[in-house]
Amino acid sequence: MPSPSSRSGPLGDSPVVRRSGEWWLTAPTLSLRVDDPVLAGNLDRFAADLADAQQAVAALRSSGGLA
């Protein structure tokens, strides 16, 4: 299974999308590739943390811990 930061798709509800291994800042009329390696690394870490949080919530829901 690919790591959360290597998957394509939006990052939560933010205007940031990962496409073909690259981060993009998006707007309705424009997309800009993130060329800053520090920002891209932070986005990778945030994506991994978000995926971990989503898995934890899903586990709680399936065990009856959350309504």
Coordinates of C-alpha atoms in Angstrom, one line a residue, residues 1-65:
M1 CA 0.0 0.0 0.0
P2 CA 1.4 3.4 -0.9
S3 CA 2.3 5.9 1.9
P4 CA -0.4 8.5 2.6
S5 CA 1.9 11.3 1.3
S6 CA 2.5 9.4 -2.0
R7 CA -1.2 9.1 -2.9
S8 CA -2.9 11.5 -5.3
G9 CA -5.7 13.7 -4.2
P10 CA -6.7 16.6 -2.1
L11 CA -5.3 17.3 1.3
G12 CA -8.4 17.5 3.5
D13 CA -10.5 20.5 2.7
S14 CA -7.4 22.6 1.7
P15 CA -6.6 24.0 -1.7
V16 CA -3.6 21.6 -1.9
V17 CA -3.6 18.5 -4.1
R18 CA -1.0 15.8 -4.7
R19 CA -0.7 14.8 -8.4
S20 CA 1.9 12.3 -9.7
G21 CA 4.0 12.7 -6.6
E22 CA 4.0 16.5 -6.6
W23 CA 2.1 18.9 -4.5
W24 CA 0.0 21.6 -6.2
L25 CA -1.7 24.7 -4.7
T26 CA -5.0 25.0 -6.5
A27 CA -7.7 27.6 -7.3
P28 CA -10.6 27.5 -9.7
T29 CA -8.6 29.2 -12.4
L30 CA -5.0 28.3 -11.5
S31 CA -2.7 25.6 -10.2
L32 CA 0.8 26.2 -9.0
R33 CA 3.3 23.4 -8.3
V34 CA 5.0 23.5 -4.9
D35 CA 8.7 23.7 -5.7
D36 CA 9.9 24.5 -2.1
P37 CA 11.2 21.2 -0.6
V38 CA 10.6 22.4 2.9
L39 CA 6.9 23.2 2.2
A40 CA 6.6 19.9 0.3
G41 CA 8.1 18.0 3.2
N42 CA 5.7 19.7 5.6
L43 CA 2.7 18.8 3.4
D44 CA 4.0 15.1 3.3
R45 CA 4.1 15.0 7.1
F46 CA 0.7 16.7 7.4
A47 CA -0.8 14.2 4.9
A48 CA 0.6 11.3 6.9
D49 CA -0.7 12.7 10.2
L50 CA -4.2 13.3 8.6
A51 CA -4.3 9.7 7.3
D52 CA -3.3 8.4 10.8
A53 CA -6.1 10.5 12.4
Q54 CA -8.7 9.3 9.9
Q55 CA -7.7 5.7 10.5
A56 CA -8.0 6.2 14.3
V57 CA -11.4 7.7 13.9
A58 CA -12.5 4.9 11.6
A59 CA -11.2 2.4 14.2
L60 CA -13.1 4.1 17.0
R61 CA -16.3 4.1 15.0
S62 CA -16.1 0.5 14.0
S63 CA -15.5 -0.5 17.7
G64 CA -18.5 1.5 18.8
G65 CA -16.3 4.2 20.5

